[in-house]
PDB file of C-alpha atoms in Angstrom:
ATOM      1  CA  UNK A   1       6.350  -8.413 -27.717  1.00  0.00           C
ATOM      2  CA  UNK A   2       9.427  -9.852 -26.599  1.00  0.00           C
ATOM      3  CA  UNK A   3       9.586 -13.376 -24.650  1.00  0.00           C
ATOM      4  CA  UNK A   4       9.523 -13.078 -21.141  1.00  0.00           C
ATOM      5  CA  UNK A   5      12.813 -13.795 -19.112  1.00  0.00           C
ATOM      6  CA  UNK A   6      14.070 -16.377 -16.861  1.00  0.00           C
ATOM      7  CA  UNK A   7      14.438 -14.438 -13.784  1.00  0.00           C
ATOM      8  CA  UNK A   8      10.316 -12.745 -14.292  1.00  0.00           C
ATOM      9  CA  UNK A   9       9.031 -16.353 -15.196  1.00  0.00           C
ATOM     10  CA  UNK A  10      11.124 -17.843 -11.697  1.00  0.00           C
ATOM     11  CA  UNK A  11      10.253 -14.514  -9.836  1.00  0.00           C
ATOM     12  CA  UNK A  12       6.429 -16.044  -9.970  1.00  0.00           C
ATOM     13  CA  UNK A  13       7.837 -19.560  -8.259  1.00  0.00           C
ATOM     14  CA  UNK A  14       6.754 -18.652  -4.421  1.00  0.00           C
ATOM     15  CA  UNK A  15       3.215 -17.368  -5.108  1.00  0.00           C
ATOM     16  CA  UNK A  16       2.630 -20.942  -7.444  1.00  0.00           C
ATOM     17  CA  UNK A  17       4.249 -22.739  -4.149  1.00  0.00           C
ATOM     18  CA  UNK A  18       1.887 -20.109  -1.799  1.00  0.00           C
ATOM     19  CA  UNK A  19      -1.237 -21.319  -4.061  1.00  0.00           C
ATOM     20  CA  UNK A  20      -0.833 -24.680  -5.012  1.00  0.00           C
ATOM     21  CA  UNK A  21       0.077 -25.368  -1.044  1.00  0.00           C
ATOM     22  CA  UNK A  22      -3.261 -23.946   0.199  1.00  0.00           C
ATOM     23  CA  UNK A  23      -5.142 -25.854  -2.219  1.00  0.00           C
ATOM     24  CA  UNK A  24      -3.516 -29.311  -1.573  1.00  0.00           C
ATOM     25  CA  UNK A  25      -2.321 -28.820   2.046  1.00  0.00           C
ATOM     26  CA  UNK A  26       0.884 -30.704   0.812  1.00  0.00           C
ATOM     27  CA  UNK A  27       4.225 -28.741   0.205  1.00  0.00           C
ATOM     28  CA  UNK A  28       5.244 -32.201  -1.445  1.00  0.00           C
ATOM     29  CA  UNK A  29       2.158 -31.677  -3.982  1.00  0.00           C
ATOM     30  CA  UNK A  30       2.756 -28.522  -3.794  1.00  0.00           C
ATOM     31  CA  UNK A  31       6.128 -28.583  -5.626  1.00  0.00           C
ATOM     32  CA  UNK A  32       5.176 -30.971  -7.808  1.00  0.00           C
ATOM     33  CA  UNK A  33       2.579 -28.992  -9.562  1.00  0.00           C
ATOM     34  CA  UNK A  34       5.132 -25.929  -9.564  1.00  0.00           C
ATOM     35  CA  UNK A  35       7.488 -27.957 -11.677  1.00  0.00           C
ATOM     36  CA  UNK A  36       4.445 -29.209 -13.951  1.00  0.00           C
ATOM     37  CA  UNK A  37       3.423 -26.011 -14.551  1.00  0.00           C
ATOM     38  CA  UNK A  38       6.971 -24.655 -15.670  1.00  0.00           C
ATOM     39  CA  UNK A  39       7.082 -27.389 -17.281  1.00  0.00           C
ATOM     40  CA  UNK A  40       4.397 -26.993 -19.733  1.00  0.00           C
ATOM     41  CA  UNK A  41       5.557 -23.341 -19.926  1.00  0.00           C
ATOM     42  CA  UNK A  42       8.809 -24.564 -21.803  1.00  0.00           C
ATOM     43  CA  UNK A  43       6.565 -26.808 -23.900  1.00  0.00           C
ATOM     44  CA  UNK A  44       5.000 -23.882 -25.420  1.00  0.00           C
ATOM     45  CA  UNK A  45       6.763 -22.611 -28.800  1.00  0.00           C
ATOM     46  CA  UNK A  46       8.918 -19.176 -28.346  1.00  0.00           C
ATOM     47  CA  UNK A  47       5.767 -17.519 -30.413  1.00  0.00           C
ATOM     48  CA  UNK A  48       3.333 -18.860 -28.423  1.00  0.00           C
ATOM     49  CA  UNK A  49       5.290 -17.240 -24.902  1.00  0.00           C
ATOM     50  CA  UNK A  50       5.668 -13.916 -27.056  1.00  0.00           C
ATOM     51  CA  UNK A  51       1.899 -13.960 -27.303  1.00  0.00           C
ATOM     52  CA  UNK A  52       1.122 -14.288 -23.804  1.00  0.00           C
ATOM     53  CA  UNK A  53       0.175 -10.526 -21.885  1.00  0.00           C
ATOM     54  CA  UNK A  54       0.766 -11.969 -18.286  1.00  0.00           C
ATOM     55  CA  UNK A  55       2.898 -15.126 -17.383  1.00  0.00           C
ATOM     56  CA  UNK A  56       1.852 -14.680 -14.138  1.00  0.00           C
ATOM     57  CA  UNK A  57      -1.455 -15.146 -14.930  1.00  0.00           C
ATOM     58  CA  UNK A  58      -0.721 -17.748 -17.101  1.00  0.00           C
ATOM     59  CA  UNK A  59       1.445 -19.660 -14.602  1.00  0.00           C
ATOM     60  CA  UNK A  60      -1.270 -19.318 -11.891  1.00  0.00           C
ATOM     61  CA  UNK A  61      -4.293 -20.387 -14.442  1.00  0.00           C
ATOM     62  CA  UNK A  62      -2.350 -24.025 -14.980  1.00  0.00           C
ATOM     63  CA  UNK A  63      -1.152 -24.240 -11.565  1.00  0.00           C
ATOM     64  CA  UNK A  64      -4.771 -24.004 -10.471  1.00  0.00           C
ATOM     65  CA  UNK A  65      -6.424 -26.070 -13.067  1.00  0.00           C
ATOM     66  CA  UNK A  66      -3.611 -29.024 -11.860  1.00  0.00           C
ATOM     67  CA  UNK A  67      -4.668 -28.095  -8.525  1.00  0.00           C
ATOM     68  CA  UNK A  68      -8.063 -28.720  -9.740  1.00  0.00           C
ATOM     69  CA  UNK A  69      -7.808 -32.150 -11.251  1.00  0.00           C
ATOM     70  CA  UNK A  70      -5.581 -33.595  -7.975  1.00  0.00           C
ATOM     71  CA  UNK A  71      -7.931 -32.426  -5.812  1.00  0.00           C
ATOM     72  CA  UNK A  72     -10.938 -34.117  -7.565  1.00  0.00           C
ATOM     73  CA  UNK A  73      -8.586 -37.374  -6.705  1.00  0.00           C
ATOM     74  CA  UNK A  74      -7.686 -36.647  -3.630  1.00  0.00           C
ATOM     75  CA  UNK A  75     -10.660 -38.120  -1.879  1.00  0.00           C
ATOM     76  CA  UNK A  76      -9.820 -41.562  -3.597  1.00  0.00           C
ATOM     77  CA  UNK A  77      -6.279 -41.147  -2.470  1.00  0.00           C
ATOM     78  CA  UNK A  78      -7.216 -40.059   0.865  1.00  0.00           C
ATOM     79  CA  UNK A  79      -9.130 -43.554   1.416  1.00  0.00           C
ATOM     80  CA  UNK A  80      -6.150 -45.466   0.508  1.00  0.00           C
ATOM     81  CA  UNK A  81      -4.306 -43.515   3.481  1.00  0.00           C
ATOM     82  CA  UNK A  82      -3.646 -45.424   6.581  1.00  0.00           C
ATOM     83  CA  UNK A  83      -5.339 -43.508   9.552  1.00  0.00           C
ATOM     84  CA  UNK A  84      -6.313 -40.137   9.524  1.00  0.00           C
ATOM     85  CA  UNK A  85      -4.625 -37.462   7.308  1.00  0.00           C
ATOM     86  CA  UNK A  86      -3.965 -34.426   8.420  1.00  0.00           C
ATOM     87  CA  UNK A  87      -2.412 -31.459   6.365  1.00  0.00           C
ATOM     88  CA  UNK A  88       1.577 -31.396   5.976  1.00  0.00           C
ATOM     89  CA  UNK A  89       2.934 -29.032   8.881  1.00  0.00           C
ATOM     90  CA  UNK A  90       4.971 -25.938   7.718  1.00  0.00           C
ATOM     91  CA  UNK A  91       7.668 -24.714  10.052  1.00  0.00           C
ATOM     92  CA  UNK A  92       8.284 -20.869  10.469  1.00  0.00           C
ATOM     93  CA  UNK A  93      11.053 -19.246   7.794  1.00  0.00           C
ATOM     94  CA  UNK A  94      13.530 -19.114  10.067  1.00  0.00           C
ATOM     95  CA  UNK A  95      13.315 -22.649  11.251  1.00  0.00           C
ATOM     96  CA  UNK A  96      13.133 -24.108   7.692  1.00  0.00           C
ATOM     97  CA  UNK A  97      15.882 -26.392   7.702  1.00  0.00           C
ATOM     98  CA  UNK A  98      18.246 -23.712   9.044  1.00  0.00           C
ATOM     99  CA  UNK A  99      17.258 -21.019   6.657  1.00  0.00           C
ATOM    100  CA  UNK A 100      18.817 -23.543   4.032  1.00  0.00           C
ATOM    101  CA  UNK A 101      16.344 -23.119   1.521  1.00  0.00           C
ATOM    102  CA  UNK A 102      15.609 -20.814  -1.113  1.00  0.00           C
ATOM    103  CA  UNK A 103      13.254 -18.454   0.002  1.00  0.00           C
ATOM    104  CA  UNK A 104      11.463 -18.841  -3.333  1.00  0.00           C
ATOM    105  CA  UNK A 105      10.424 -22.089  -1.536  1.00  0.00           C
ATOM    106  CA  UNK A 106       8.810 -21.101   1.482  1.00  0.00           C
ATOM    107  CA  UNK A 107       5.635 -20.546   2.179  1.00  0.00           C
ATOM    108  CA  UNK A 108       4.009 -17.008   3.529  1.00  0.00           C
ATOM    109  CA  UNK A 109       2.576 -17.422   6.932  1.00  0.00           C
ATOM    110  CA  UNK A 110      -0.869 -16.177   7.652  1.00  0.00           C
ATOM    111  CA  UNK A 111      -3.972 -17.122   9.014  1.00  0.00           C
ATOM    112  CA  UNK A 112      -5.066 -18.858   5.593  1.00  0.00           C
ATOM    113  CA  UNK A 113      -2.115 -21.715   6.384  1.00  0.00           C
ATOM    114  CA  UNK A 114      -2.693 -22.387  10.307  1.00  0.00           C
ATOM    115  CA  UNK A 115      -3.660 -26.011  10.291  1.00  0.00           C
ATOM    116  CA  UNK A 116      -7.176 -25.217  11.571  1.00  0.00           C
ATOM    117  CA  UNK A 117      -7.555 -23.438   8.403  1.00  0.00           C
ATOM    118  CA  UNK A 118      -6.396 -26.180   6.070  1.00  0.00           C
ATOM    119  CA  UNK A 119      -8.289 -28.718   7.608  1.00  0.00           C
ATOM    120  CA  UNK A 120     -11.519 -27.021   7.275  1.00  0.00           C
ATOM    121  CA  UNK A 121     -10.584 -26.277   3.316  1.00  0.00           C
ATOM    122  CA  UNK A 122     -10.697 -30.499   3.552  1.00  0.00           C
ATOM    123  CA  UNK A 123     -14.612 -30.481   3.741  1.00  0.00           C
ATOM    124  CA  UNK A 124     -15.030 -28.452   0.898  1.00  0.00           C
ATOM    125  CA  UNK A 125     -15.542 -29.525  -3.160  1.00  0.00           C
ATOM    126  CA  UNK A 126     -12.711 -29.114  -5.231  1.00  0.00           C
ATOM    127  CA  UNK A 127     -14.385 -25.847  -7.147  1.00  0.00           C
ATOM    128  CA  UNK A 128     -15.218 -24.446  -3.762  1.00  0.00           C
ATOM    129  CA  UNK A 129     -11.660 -24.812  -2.332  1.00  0.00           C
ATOM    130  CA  UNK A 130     -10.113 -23.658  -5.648  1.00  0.00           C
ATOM    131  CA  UNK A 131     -13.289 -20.673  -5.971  1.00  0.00           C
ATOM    132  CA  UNK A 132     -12.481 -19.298  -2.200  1.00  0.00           C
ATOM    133  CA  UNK A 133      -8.428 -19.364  -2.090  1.00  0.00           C
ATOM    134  CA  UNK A 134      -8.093 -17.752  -5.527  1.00  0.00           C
ATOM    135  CA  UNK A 135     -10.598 -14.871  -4.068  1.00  0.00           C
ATOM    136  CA  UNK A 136     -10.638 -14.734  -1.054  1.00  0.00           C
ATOM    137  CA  UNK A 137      -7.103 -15.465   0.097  1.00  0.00           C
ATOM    138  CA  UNK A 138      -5.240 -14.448  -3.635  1.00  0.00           C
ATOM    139  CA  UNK A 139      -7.933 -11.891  -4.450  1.00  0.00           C
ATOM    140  CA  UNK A 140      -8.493 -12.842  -7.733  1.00  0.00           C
ATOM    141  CA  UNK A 141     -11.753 -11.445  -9.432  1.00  0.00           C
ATOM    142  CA  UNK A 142     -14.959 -13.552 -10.026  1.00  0.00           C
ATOM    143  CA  UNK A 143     -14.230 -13.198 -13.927  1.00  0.00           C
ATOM    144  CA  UNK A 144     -10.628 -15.001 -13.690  1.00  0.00           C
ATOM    145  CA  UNK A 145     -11.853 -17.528 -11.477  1.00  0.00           C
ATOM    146  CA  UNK A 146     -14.517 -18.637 -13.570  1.00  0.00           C
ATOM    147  CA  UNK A 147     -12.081 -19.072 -16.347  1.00  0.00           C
ATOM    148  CA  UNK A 148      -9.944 -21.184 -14.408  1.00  0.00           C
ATOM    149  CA  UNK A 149     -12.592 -23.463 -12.530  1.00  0.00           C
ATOM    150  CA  UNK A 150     -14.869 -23.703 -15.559  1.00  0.00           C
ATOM    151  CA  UNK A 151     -18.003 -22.223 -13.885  1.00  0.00           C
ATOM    152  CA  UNK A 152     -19.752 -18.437 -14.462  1.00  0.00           C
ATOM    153  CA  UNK A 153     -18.444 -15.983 -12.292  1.00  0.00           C
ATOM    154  CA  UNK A 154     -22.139 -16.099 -10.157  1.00  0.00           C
ATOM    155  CA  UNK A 155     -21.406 -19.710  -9.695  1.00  0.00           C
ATOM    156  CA  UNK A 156     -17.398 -19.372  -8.147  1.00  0.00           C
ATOM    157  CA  UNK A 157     -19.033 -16.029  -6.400  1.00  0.00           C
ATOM    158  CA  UNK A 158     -21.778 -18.822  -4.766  1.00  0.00           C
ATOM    159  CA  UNK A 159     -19.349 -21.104  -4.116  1.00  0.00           C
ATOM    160  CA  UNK A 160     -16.668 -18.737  -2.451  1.00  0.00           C
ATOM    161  CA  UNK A 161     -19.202 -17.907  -0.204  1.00  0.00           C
ATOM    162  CA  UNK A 162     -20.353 -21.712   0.547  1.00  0.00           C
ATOM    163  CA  UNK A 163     -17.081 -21.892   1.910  1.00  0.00           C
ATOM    164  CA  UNK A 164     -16.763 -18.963   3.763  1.00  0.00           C
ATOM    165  CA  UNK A 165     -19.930 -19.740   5.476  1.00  0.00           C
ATOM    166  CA  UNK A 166     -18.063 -23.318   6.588  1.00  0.00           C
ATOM    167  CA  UNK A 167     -14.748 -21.220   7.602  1.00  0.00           C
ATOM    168  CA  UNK A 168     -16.571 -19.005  10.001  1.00  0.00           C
ATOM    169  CA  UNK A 169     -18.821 -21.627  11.152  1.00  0.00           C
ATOM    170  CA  UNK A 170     -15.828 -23.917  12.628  1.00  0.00           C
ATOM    171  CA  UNK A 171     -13.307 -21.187  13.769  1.00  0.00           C
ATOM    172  CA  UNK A 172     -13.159 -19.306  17.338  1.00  0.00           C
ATOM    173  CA  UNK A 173      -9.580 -18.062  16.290  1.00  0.00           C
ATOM    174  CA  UNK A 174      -8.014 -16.574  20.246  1.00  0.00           C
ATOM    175  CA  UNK A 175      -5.886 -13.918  20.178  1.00  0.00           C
ATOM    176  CA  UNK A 176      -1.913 -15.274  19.838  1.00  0.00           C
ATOM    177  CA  UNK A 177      -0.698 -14.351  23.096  1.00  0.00           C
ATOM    178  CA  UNK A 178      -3.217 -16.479  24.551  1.00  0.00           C
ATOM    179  CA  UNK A 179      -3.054 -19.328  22.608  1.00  0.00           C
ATOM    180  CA  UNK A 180       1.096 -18.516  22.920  1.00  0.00           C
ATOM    181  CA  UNK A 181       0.125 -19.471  26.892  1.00  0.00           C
ATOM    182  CA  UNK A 182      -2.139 -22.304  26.726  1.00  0.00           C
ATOM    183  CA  UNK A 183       0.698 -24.156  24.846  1.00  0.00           C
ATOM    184  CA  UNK A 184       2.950 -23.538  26.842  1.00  0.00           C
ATOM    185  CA  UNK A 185       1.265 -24.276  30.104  1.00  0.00           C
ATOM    186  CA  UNK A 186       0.094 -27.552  27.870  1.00  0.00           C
ATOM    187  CA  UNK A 187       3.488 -28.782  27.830  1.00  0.00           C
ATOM    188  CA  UNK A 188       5.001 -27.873  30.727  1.00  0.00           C
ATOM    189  CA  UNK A 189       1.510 -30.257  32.220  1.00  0.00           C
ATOM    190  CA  UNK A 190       2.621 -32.764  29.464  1.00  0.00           C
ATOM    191  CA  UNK A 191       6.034 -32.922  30.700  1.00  0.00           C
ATOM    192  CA  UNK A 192       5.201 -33.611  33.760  1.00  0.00           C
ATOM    193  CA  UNK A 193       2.239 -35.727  33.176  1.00  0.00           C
ATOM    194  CA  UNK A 194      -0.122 -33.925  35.319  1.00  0.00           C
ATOM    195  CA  UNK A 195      -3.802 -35.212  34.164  1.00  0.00           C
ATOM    196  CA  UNK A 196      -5.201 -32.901  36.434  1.00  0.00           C
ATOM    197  CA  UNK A 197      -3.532 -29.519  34.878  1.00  0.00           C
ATOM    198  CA  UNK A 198      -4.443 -30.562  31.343  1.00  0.00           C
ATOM    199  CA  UNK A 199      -8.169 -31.695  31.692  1.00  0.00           C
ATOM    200  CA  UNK A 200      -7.693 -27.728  32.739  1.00  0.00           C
ATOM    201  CA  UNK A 201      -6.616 -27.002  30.088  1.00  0.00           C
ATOM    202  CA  UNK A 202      -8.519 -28.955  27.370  1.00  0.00           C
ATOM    203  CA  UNK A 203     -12.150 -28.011  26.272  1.00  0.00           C
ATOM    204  CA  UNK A 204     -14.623 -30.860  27.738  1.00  0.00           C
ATOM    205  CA  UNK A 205     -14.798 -31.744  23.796  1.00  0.00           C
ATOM    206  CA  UNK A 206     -11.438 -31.575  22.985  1.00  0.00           C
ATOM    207  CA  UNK A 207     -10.503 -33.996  20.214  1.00  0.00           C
ATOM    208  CA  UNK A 208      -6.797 -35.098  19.598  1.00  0.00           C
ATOM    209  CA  UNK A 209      -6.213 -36.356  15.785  1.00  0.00           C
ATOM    210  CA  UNK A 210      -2.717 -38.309  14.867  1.00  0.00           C
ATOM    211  CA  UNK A 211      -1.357 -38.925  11.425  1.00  0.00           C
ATOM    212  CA  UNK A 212       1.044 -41.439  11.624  1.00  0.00           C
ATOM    213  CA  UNK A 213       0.715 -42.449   7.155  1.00  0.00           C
ATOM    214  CA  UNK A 214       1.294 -46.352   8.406  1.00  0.00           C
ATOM    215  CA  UNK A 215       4.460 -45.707   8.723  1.00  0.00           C
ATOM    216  CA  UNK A 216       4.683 -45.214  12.849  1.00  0.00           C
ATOM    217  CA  UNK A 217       2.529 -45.844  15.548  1.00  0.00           C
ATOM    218  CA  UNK A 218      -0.485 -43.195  15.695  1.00  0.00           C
ATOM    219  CA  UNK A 219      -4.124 -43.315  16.872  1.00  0.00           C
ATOM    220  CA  UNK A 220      -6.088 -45.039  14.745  1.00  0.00           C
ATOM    221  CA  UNK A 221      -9.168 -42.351  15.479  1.00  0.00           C
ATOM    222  CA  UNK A 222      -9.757 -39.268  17.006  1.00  0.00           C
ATOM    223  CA  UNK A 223      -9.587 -39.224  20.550  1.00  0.00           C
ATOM    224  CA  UNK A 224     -12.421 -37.138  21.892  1.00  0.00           C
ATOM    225  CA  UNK A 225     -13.277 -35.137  25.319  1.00  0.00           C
ATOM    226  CA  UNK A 226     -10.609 -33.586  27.274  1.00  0.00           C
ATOM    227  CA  UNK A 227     -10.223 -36.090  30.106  1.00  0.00           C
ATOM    228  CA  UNK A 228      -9.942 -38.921  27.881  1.00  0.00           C
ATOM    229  CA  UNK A 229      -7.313 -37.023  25.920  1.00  0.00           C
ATOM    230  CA  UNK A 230      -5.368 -35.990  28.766  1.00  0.00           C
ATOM    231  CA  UNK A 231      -5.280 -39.559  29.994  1.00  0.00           C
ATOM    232  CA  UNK A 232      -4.090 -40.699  26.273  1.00  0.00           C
ATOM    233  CA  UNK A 233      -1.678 -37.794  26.180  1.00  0.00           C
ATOM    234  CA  UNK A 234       0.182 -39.180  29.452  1.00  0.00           C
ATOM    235  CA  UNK A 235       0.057 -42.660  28.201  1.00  0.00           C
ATOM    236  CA  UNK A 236       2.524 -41.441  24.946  1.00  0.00           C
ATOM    237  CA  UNK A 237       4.471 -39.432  26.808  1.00  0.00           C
ATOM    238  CA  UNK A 238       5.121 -42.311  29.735  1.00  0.00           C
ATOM    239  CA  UNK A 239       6.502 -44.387  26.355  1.00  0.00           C
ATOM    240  CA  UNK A 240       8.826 -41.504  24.916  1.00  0.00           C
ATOM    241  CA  UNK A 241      11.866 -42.333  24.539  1.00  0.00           C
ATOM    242  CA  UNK A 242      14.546 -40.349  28.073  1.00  0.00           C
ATOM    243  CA  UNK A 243      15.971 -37.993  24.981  1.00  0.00           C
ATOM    244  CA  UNK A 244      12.373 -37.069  23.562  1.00  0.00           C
ATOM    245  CA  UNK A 245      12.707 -33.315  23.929  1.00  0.00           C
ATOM    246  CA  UNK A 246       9.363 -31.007  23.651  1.00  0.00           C
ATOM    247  CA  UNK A 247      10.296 -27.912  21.767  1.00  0.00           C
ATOM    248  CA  UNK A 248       7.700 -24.546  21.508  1.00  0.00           C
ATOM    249  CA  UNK A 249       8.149 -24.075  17.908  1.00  0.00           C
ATOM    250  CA  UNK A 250       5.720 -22.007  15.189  1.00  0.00           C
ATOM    251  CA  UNK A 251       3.435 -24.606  13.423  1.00  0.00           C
ATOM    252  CA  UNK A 252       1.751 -23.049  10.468  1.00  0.00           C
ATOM    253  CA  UNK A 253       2.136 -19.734  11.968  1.00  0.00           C
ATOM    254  CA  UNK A 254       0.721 -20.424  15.212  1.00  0.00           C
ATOM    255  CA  UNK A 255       1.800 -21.570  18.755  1.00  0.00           C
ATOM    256  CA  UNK A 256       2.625 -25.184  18.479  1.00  0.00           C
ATOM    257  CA  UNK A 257       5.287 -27.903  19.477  1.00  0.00           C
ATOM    258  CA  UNK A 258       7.590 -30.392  18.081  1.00  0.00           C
ATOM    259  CA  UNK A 259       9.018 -33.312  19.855  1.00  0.00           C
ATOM    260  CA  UNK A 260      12.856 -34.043  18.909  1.00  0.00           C
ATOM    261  CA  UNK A 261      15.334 -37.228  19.682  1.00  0.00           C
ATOM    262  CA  UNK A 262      18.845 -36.277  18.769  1.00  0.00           C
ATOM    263  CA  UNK A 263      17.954 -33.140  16.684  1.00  0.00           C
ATOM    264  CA  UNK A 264      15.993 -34.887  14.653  1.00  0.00           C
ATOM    265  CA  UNK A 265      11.939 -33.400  14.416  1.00  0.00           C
ATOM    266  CA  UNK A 266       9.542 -37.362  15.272  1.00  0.00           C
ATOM    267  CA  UNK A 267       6.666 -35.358  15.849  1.00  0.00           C
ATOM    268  CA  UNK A 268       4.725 -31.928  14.985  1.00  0.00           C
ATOM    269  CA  UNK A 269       1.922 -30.831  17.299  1.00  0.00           C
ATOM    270  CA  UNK A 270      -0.482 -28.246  16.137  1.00  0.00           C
ATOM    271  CA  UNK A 271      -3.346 -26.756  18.346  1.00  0.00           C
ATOM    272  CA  UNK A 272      -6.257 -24.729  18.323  1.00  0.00           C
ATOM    273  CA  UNK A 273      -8.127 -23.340  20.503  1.00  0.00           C
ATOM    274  CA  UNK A 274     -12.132 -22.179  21.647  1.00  0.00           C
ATOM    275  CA  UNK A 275     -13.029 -20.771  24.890  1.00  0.00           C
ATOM    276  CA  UNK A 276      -9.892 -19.778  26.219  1.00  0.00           C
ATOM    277  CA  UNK A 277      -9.178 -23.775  26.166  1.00  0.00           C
ATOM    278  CA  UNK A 278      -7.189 -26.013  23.902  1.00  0.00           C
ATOM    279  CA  UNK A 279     -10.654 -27.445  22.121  1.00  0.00           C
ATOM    280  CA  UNK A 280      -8.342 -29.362  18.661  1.00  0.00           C
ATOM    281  CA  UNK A 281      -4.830 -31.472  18.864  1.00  0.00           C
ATOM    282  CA  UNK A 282      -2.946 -32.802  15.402  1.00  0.00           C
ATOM    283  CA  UNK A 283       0.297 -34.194  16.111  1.00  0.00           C
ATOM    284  CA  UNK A 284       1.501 -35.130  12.978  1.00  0.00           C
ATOM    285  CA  UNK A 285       4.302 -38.276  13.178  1.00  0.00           C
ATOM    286  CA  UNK A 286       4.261 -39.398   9.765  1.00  0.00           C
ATOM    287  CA  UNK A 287       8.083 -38.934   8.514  1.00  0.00           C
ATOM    288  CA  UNK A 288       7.368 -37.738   4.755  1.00  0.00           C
ATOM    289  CA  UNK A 289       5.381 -34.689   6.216  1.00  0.00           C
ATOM    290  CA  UNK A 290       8.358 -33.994   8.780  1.00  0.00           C
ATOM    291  CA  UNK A 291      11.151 -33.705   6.146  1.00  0.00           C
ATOM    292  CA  UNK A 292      11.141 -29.655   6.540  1.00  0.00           C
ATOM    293  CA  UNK A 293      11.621 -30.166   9.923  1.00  0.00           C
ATOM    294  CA  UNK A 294      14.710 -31.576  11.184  1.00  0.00           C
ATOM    295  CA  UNK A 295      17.764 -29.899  10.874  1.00  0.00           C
ATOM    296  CA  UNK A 296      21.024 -32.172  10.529  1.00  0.00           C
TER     297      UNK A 296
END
């Protein structure tokens, strides 16, 4: 067996980006691990690369098992965080930076990367977030998952369906045109601070969530039910900078919006939505999550 070539060893890059990003709901991470894994690819002798059947496989069994370990830190990291984390914000392919980068790079959008989505995969144990993307999401069977988490297939099949049980217990998805509408009549009431028109809008339990990293000004808690959102909401919009503009943008492959000064992106807002109201806000501000964002 020959050794495999550059281009079908790269040609695996976006689904180890597609992965490792759904696991860690950080593209930063996300890349990180990519390069770790080829990495250790390269470390392997020519003989030992011969001797593999599927690279693919291969590629996707480290990039997990890294995915694995940083996740079982994450919760220590998370506690060092200032304020509330939320998952870095993906913008839509053809808003990436101006279609500047490769498209090896990007990530696929589907339901599996809305922010909703990610933030539920937060609650879960390492082995159950690793157990239900690789199945689930990358349809991987029971067998190779096991291998890669270190548990018998019965146990990733249990805890695949642990978190499935948590996914459809916290999501109402609405249908997109809807939720396409309740943004936008969200902003045009946030634009012209109308407290009224958005306690309309927001579900009586609505909870806004800002991630701000310490680095600017967010929240330093969740800001629950709708009025007192609303109220809040005004508030940072009465303290925008004149050349804040609010842009209707794709966040994560649903209806969001993104605040700009000058062109460049100081905000990300992503929504979702229960009842035919707006029922979850995360406006992400913190600048190292926004880099994909602004295009100069």
């Amino acid at each position: 067996m020959s050794e495999p070539g550059l281009s079908t060893i790269m040609s695996e890059r976006r689904q180890l980006i597609n992965l490792a990003y759904r696991l860690l709901g950080s593209l930063a991470d996300a890349e990180d691990v990519v390069q770790e894994t080829y990495a250790r690819w390269y470390t392997l002798s020519r003989e030992q690369r011969e001797a593999i059947d599927s690279p693919g496989g291969w590629l996707t069994t480290v990039a997990s098992r890294i995915c694995l370990d940083l996740l079982g830190s994450a919760r220590v990291r998370r506690e060092r965080y200032v304020g509330e984390w939320i998952p870095e914000p993906v913008p839509d392919g053809s808003e990436w930076l101006g279609g500047a980068v490769d498209p090896a790079d990007r990530v696929t959008l589907d339901e599996s990367i809305n922010i909703a989505f990610l933030v539920v995969l937060e609650s879960m144990t390492p082995a159950e977030r690793v157990a239900f993307i690789l199945h689930d999401v990358f349809h991987y069977p029971f067998a190779e998952v096991a291998e890669i988490v270190g548990r018998t297939p019965a146990a990733c099949r249990q805890l695949a369906h642990s978190a499935r049980r948590r996914i459809r217990g916290s999501r109402t998805p609405a249908a997109p045109a809807r939720q396409t509408r309740l943004v936008r009549a969200f902003k045009r009431a946030w634009e012209a601070r109308d407290i009224d028109a958005l306690i309309g809008l927001l579900d009586p339990g609505a909870t806004a969530t800002g991630d701000g990293g310490g680095l600017v000004t967010a929240a330093p808690s969740p800001i629950e039910g709708g009025e007192f959102v609303a109220r809040y909401l005004v508030d940072v919009i009465g303290r925008a900078p004149a050349n804040m503009a609010l842009l209707e943008r794709t966040v994560n492959g649903q209806p969001g919006l993104v605040a700009q000064c000058d062109g460049a992106t100081v905000a990300v807002y992503a929504f979702d939505v229960a009842r035919d109201r707006i029922s979850q806000i995360w406006a992400i501000l913190n600048p190292d999550k926004l880099r994909r964002w602004t295009v100069r």
